[in-house]
Coordinates of C-alpha atoms and ligand atoms in Angstrom, one line a residue:
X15 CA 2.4 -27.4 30.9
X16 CA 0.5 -26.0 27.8
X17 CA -0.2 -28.2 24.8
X18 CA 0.4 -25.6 22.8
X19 CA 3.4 -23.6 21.2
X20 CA 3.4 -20.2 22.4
X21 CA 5.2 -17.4 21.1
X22 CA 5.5 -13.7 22.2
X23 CA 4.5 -12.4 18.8
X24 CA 1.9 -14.4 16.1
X25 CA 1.8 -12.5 13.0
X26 CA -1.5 -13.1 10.3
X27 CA 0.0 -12.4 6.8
X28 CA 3.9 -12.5 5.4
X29 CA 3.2 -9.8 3.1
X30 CA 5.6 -6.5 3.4
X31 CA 3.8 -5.5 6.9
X32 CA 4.2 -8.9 8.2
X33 CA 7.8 -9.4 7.3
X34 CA 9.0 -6.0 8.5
X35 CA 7.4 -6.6 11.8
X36 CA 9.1 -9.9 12.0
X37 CA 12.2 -9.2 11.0
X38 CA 12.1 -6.0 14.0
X39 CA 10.6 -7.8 16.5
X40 CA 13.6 -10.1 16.1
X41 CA 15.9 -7.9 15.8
X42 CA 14.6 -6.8 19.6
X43 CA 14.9 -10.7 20.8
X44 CA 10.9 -11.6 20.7
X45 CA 9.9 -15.0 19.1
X46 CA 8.0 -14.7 16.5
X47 CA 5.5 -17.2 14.5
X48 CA 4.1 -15.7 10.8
X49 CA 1.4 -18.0 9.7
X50 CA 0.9 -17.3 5.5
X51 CA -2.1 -19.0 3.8
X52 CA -0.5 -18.8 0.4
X53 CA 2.5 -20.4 -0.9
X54 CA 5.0 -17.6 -1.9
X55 CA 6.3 -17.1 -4.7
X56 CA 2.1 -15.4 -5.2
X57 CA 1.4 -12.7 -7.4
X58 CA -0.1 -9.3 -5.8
X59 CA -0.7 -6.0 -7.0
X60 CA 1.8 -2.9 -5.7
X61 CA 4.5 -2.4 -7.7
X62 CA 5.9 0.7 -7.9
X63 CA 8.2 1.7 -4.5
X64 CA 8.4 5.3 -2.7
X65 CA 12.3 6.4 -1.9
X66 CA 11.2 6.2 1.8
X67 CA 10.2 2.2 0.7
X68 CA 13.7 2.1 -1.0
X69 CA 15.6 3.1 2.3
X70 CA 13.9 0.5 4.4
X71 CA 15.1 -1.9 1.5
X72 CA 18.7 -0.6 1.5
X73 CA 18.8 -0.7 5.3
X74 CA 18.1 -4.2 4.9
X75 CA 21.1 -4.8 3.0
X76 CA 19.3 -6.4 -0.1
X77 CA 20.0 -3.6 -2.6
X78 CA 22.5 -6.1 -3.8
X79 CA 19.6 -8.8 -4.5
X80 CA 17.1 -6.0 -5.7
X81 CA 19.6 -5.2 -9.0
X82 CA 20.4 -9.3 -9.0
X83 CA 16.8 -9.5 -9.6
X84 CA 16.2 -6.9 -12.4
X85 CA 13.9 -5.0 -11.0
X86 CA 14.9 -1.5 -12.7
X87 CA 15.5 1.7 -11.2
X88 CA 12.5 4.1 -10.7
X89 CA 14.3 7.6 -11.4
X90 CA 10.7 9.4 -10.8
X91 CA 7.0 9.7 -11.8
X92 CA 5.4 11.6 -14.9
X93 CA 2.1 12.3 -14.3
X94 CA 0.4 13.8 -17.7
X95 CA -2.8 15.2 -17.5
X96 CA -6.1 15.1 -19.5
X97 CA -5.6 14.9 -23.0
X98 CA -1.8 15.0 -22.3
X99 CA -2.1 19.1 -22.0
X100 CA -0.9 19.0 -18.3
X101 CA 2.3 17.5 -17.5
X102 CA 4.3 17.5 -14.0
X103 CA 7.4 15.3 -12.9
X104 CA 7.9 14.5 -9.2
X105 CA 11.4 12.8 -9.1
X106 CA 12.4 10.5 -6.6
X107 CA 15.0 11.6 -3.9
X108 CA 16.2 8.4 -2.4
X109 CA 16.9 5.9 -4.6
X110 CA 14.3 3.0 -5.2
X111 CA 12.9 0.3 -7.0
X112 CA 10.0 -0.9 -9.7
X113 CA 9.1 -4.7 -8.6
X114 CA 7.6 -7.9 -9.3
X115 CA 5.3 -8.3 -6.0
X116 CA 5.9 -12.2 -6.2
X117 CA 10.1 -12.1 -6.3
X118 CA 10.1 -9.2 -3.6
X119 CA 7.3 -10.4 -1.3
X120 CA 9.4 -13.6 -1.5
X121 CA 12.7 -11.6 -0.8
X122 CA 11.2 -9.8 2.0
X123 CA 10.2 -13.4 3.6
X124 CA 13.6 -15.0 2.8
X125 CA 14.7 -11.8 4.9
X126 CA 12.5 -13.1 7.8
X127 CA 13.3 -16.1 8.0
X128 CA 17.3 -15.5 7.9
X129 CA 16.2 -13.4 11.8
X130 CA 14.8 -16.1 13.0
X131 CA 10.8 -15.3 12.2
X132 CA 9.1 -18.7 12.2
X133 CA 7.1 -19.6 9.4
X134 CA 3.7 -22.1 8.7
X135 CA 2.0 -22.6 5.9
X136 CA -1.6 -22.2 6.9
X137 CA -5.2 -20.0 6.9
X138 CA -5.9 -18.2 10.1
X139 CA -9.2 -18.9 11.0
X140 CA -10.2 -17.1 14.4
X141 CA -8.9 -15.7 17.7
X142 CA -8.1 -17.2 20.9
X143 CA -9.6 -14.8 23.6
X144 CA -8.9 -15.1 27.6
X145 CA -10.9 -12.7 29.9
X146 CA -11.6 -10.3 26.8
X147 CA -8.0 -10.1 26.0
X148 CA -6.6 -12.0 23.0
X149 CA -4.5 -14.4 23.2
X150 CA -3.7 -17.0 20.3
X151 CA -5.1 -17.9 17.1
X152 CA -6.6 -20.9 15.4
X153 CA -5.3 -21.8 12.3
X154 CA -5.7 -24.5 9.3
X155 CA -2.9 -26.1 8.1
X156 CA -2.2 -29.8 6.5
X157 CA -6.2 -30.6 7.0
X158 CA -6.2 -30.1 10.2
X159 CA -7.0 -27.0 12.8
X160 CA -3.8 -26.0 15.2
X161 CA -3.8 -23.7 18.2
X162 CA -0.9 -20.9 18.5
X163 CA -0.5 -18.6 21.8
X164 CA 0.8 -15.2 21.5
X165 CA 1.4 -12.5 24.2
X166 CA 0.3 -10.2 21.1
X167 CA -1.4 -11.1 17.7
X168 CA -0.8 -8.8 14.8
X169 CA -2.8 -8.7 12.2
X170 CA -0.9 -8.0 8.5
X171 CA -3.6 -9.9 6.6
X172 CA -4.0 -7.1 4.0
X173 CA -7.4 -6.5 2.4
X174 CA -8.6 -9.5 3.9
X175 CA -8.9 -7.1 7.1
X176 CA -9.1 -10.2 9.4
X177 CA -9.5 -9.0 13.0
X178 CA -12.0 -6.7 11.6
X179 CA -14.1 -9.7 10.2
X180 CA -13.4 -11.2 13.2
X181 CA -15.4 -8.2 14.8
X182 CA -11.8 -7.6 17.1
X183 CA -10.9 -4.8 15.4
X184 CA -13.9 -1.8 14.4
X185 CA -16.1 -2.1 10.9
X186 CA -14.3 -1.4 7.1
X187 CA -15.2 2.4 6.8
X188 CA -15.4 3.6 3.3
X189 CA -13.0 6.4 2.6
X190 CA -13.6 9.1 0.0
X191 CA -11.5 7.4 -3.0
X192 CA -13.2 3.7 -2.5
X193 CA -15.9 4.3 -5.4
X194 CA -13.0 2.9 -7.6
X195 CA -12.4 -0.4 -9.6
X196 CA -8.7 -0.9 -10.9
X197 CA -7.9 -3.6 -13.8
X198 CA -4.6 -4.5 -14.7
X199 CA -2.2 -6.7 -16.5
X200 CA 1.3 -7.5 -17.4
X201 CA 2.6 -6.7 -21.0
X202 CA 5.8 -6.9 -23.0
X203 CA 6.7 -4.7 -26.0
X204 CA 5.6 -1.4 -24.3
X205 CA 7.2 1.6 -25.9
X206 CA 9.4 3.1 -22.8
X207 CA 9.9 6.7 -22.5
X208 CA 14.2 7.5 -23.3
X209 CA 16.6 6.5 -21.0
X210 CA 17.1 8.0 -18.2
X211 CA 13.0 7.7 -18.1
X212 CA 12.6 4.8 -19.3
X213 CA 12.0 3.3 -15.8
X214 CA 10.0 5.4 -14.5
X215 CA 6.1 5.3 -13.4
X216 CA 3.4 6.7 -15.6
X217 CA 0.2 8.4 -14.3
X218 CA -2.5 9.4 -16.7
X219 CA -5.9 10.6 -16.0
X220 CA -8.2 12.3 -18.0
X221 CA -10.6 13.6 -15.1
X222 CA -11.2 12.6 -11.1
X223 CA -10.8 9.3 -11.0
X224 CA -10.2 8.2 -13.9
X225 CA -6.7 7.4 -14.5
X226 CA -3.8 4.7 -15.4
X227 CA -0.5 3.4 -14.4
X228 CA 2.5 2.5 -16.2
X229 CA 4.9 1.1 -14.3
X230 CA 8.0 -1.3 -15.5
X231 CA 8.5 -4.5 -13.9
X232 CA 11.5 -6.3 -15.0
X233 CA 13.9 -5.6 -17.8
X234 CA 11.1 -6.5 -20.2
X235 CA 7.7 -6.2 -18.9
X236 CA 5.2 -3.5 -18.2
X237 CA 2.3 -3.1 -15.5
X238 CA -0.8 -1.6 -16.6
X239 CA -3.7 -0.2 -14.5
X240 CA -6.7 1.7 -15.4
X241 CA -9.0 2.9 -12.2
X242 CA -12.2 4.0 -13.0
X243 CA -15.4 4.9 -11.3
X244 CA -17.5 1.7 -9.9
X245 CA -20.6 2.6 -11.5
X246 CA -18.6 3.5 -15.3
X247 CA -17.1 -0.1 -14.8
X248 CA -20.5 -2.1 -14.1
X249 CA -22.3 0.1 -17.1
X250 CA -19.2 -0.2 -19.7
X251 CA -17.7 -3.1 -19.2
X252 CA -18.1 -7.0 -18.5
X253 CA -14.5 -7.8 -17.4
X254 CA -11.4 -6.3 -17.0
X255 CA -10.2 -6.5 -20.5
X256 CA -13.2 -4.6 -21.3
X257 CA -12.1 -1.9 -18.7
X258 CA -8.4 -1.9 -19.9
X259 CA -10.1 -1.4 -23.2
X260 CA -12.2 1.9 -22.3
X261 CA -8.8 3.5 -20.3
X262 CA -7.0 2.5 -23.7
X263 CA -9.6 4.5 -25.8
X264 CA -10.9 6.9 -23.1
X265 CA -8.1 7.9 -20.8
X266 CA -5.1 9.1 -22.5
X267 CA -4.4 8.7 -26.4
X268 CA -0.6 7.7 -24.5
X269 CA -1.8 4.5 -23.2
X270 CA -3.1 2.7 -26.8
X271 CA 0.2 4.8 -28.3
X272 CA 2.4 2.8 -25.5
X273 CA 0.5 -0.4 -26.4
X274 CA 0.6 -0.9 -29.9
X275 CA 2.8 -3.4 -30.3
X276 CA 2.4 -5.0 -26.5
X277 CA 1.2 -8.3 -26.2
X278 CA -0.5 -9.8 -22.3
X279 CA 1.6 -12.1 -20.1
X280 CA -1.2 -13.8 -17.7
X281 CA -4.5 -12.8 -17.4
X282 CA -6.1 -9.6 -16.6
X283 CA -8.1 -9.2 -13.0
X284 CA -10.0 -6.4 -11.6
X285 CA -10.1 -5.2 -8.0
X286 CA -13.2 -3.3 -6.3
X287 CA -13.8 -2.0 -2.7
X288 CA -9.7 -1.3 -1.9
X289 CA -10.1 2.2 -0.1
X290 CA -11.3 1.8 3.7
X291 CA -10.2 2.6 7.3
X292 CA -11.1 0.6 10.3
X293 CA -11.1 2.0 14.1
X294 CA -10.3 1.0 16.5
X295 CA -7.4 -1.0 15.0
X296 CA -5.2 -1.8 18.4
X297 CA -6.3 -3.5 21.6
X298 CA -5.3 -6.4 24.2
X299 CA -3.1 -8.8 23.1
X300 CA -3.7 -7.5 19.6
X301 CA -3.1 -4.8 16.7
X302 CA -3.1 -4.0 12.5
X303 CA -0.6 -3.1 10.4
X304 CA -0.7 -2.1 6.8
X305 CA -3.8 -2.6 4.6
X306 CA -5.4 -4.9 7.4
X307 CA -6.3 -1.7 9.2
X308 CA -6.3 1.3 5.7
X309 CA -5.7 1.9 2.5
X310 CA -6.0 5.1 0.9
X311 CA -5.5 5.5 -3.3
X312 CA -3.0 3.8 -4.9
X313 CA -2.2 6.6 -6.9
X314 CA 0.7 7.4 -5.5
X315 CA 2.4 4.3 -4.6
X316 CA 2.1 4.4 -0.8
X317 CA 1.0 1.1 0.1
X318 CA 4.0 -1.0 0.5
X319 CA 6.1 1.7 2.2
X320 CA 3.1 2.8 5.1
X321 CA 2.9 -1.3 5.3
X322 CA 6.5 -1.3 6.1
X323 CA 6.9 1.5 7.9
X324 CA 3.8 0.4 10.2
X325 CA 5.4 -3.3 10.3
X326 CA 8.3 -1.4 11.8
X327 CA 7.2 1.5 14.0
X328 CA 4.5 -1.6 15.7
X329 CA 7.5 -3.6 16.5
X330 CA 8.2 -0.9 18.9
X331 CA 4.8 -0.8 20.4
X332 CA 4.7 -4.4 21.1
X333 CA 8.5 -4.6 22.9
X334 CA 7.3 -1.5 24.6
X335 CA 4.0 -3.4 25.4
X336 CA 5.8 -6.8 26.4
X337 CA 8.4 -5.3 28.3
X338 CA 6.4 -2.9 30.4
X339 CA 2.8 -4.9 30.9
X340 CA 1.2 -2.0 29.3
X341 CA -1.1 -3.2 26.8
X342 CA -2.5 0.7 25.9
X343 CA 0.2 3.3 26.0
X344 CA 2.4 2.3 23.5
X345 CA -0.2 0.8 21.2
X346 CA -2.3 4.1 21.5
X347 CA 1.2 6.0 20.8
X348 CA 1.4 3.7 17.4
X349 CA -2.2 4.4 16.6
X350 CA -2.0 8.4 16.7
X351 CA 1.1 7.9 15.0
X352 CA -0.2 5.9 12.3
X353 CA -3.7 7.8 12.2
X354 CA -1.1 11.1 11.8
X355 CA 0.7 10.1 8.9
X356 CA -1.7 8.4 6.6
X357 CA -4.2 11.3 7.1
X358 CA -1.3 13.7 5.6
X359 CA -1.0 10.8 2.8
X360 CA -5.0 11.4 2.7
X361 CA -5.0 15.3 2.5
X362 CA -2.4 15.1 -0.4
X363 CA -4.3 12.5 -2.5
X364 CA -7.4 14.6 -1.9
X365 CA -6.0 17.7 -3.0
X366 CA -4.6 16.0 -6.1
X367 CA -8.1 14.9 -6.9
X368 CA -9.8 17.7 -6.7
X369 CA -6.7 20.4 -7.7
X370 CA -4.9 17.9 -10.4
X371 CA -3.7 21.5 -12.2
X372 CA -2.8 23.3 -9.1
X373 CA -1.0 20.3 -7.6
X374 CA 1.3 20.2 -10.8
X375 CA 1.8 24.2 -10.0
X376 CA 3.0 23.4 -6.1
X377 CA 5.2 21.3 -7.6
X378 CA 6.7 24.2 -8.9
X379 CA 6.7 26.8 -5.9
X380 CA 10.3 27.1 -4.6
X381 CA 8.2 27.4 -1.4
X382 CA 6.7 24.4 -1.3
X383 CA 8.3 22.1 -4.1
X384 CA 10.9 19.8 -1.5
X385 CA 8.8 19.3 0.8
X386 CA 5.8 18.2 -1.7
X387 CA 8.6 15.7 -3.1
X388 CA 10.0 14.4 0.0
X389 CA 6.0 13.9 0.8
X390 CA 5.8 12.2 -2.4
X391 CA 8.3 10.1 -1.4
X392 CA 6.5 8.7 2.1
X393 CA 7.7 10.8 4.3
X394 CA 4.2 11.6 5.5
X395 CA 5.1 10.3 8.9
X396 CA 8.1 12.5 9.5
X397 CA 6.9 15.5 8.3
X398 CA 6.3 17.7 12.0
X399 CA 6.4 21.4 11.5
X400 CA 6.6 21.2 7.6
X401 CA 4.5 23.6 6.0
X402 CA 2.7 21.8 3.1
X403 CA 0.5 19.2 4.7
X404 CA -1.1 22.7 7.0
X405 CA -1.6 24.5 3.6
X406 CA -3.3 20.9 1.8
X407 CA -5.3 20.3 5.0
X408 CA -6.2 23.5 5.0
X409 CA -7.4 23.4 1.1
X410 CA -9.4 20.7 1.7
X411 CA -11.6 21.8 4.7
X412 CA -12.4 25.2 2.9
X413 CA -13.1 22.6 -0.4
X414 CA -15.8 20.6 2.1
X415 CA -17.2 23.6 3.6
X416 CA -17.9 25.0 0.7
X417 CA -19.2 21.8 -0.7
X418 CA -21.8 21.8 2.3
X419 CA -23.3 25.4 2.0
X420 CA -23.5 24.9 -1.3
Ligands
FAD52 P1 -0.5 -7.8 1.7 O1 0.7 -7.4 0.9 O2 -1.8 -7.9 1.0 O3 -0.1 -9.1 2.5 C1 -1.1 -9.8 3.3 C2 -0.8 -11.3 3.4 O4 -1.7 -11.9 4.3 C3 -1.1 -12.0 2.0 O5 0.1 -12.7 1.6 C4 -2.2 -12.9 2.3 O6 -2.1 -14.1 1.6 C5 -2.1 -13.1 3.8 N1 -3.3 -13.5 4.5 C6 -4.5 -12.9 4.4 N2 -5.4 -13.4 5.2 C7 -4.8 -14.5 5.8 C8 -5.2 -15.4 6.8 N3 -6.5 -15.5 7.3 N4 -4.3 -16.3 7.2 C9 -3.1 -16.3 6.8 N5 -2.6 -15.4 5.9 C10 -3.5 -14.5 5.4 N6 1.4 -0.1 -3.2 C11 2.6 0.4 -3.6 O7 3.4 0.6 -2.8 N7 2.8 0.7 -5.0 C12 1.8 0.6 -5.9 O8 2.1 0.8 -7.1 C13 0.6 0.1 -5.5 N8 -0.4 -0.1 -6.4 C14 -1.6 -0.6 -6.0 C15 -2.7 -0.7 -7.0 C16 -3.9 -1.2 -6.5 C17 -5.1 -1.3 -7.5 C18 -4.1 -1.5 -5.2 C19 -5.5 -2.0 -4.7 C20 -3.1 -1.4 -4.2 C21 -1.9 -0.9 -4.7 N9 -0.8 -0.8 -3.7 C22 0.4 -0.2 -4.2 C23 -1.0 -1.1 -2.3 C24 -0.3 -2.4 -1.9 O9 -0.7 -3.5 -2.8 C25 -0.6 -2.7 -0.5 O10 -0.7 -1.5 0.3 C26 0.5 -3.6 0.2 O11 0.6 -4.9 -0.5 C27 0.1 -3.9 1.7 O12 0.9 -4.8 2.3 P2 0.4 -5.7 3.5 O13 1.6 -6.4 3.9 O14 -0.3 -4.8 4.4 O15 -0.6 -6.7 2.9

């Protein structure tokens, strides 16, 4: 008999992509262990939802415990151009929310635990391998190291990429948009836009890659972001209150007007080096979901909704995988569906960046405008036959080849 606890899934992280792949692969009868190195409630960045991250929520049933919790209503996005002269308004078609990471990361885990995910306290620290394939992890918990089988390990360790550290999964692979640091902090006092707007999220920028978010929180409290170029960040400023500072003065007159009379709730922090792929990120006994495997541009609010989408669509794999003894098929099948999706996600943040004007006028062209939304909105994963992505795909590789003869 093994010494060990064994379980058919092990999943590294509890974080949206962790506890959506929980709570599915329970809801298909697999036993599942989550091993979280923090203690919840924790804070993380992320905070304003897509629609298509507001259905998964609903679907859930915790609409109910989202209002409970004050988390307001995001009716849309304004995103206002360079010295405020361009202005576009992407509205949200399936009802969603603003959050505190902490409260909802912590909702989404209660969630888990109610279908029977199993949870531990504790730092995973390698892989278990059997004849090449993987098959448990080592973790750290109470002082001491523990051993855990799985049939499959899934990796939802976020940024912390682990099974690519671990040299399982391929290398971090910049992407175009990772030259970027973002700062941020919580405020209260922010002067809100009117109601019905006074919920939403706020995009400024003043050129590419330079830009700010606005996004409310709770009832009284406001997130603020300013991205800026790495090499702006390390010449300009010392810290992030020195980078909020430069957005404040060099961004958008909007922000300082927004932030007169706001006063900081907890400290400022800085993040660098968030944009990267990794391939291959499936393989025996093992696979990524969420930001352990990419993440784009936060610009448009994708993250927690491809985490939880990929938390759910992998659930699949790995029944498919369990069930069947095929450890490539339906991992490969999650793969190209995952590599399909966020590279429509990609094109669209692309074009933004280097079209910001046009992409405000496509938000106008009865031709393309729903679909633009509804892409907007996350469904870059169910988007087959629509026309947009084709015409933004196509954009960009004329964009690149001219940027090569030239
Ligand atoms: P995470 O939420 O990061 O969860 C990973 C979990 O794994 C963590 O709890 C961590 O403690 C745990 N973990 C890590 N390593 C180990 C280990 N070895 N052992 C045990 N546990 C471990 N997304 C949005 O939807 N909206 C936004 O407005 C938004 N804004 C953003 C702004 C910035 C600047 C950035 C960088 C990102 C933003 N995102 C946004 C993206 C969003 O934060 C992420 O995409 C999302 O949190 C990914 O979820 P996840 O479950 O994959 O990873």
């Amino acid at each position: 008999m093994s010494a060990f606890k064994s379980y058919d899934v092990v999943i590294i992280g509890s974080g949206p992509a962790g506890s959506l792949c929980g709570i599915e692969c329970r809801k298909k009868g697999l036993s599942v262990l989550c091993i979280e190195k923090d203690e919840f409630p924790r804070f993380h960045i992320g905070e304003s939802l897509t629609g298509n991250a507001g259905q998964i929520i609903r679907d859930l049933g915790l609409a109910d415990e989202m209002n409970a919790a004050g988390f307001p209503d995001k009716p849309g996005v304004n995103v206002i151009g360079s010295l405020s002269k361009n202005e576009f308004f992407i509205p949200i078609l399936a009802p969603t929310w603003q959050v505190r990471r902490s409260d909802f990361d912590n909702m989404l885990k209660r969630k888990a635990l109610e279908y029977g995910v199993e949870y531990q306290q504790g730092l995973v620290k390698d892989v278990i391998k059997h004849e090449g394939k993987v098959v448990g992890a080592i973790y750290k918990a109470d002082g001491m190291e523990h051993q855990v089988r799985s049939k499959v390990l899934v990796d939802a360790s976020g940024q912390n990429t682990f099974l690519s550290r671990k040299g399982i999964a391929g290398k971090r692979e910049i992407e175009f948009f990772s030259q970027q640091i973002a700062s941020f902090a919580h405020y209260t006092g922010v002067e809100r836009d009117l109601p019905p707007f006074s919920t939403n999220t706020t995009i400024l920028y003043s050129k590419q890659y330079h830009w700010s978010w606005i996004i409310p929180i709770s009832p009284d409290t406001d997130s603020l972001g300013i991205v800026i170029p790495k090499d702006l960040y390390y010449k300009e400023c010392k810290n992030p209150d020195d980078a909020i500072e430069w957005g404040m003065e060099n961004i958008s007159p909007e922000i300082r007007r927004r932030f007169q009379n706001a006063e900081r709730v907890g400290e400022s922090q800085s993040m660098a080096d968030f944009s990267y792929r990794i391939e291959p990120f499936v393989g025996d006994g093992w696979l990524c979901i969420g930001d352990a495997h990419r993440f784009l541009d936060p610009i448009f609010s994708y993250g927690v909704s491809f985490a939880m989408k990929e938390g759910i669509r992998a659930a699949d794999a790995i029944k498919q995988a369990i069930d069947g003894n095929d450890w490539k098929t339906p991992f490969y099948a999650y793969r190209d569906w995952s590599n399909g999706g966020q590279q429509i996600a990609a094109d669209l943040i692309r074009y933004f960046w280097i079209y910001p004007i046009f992409f405000g006028y496509q938000m106008q062209n009865p031709d393309l405008r729903d679909e633009v939304i509804r892409l907007l909105g996350g469904c870059c994963f169910d988007c087959e036959g629509w026309k947009a992505p084709t015409i933004f795909r196509n954009a960009i590789e004329e964009y690149d080849r001219k940027q090569m003869v030239g």
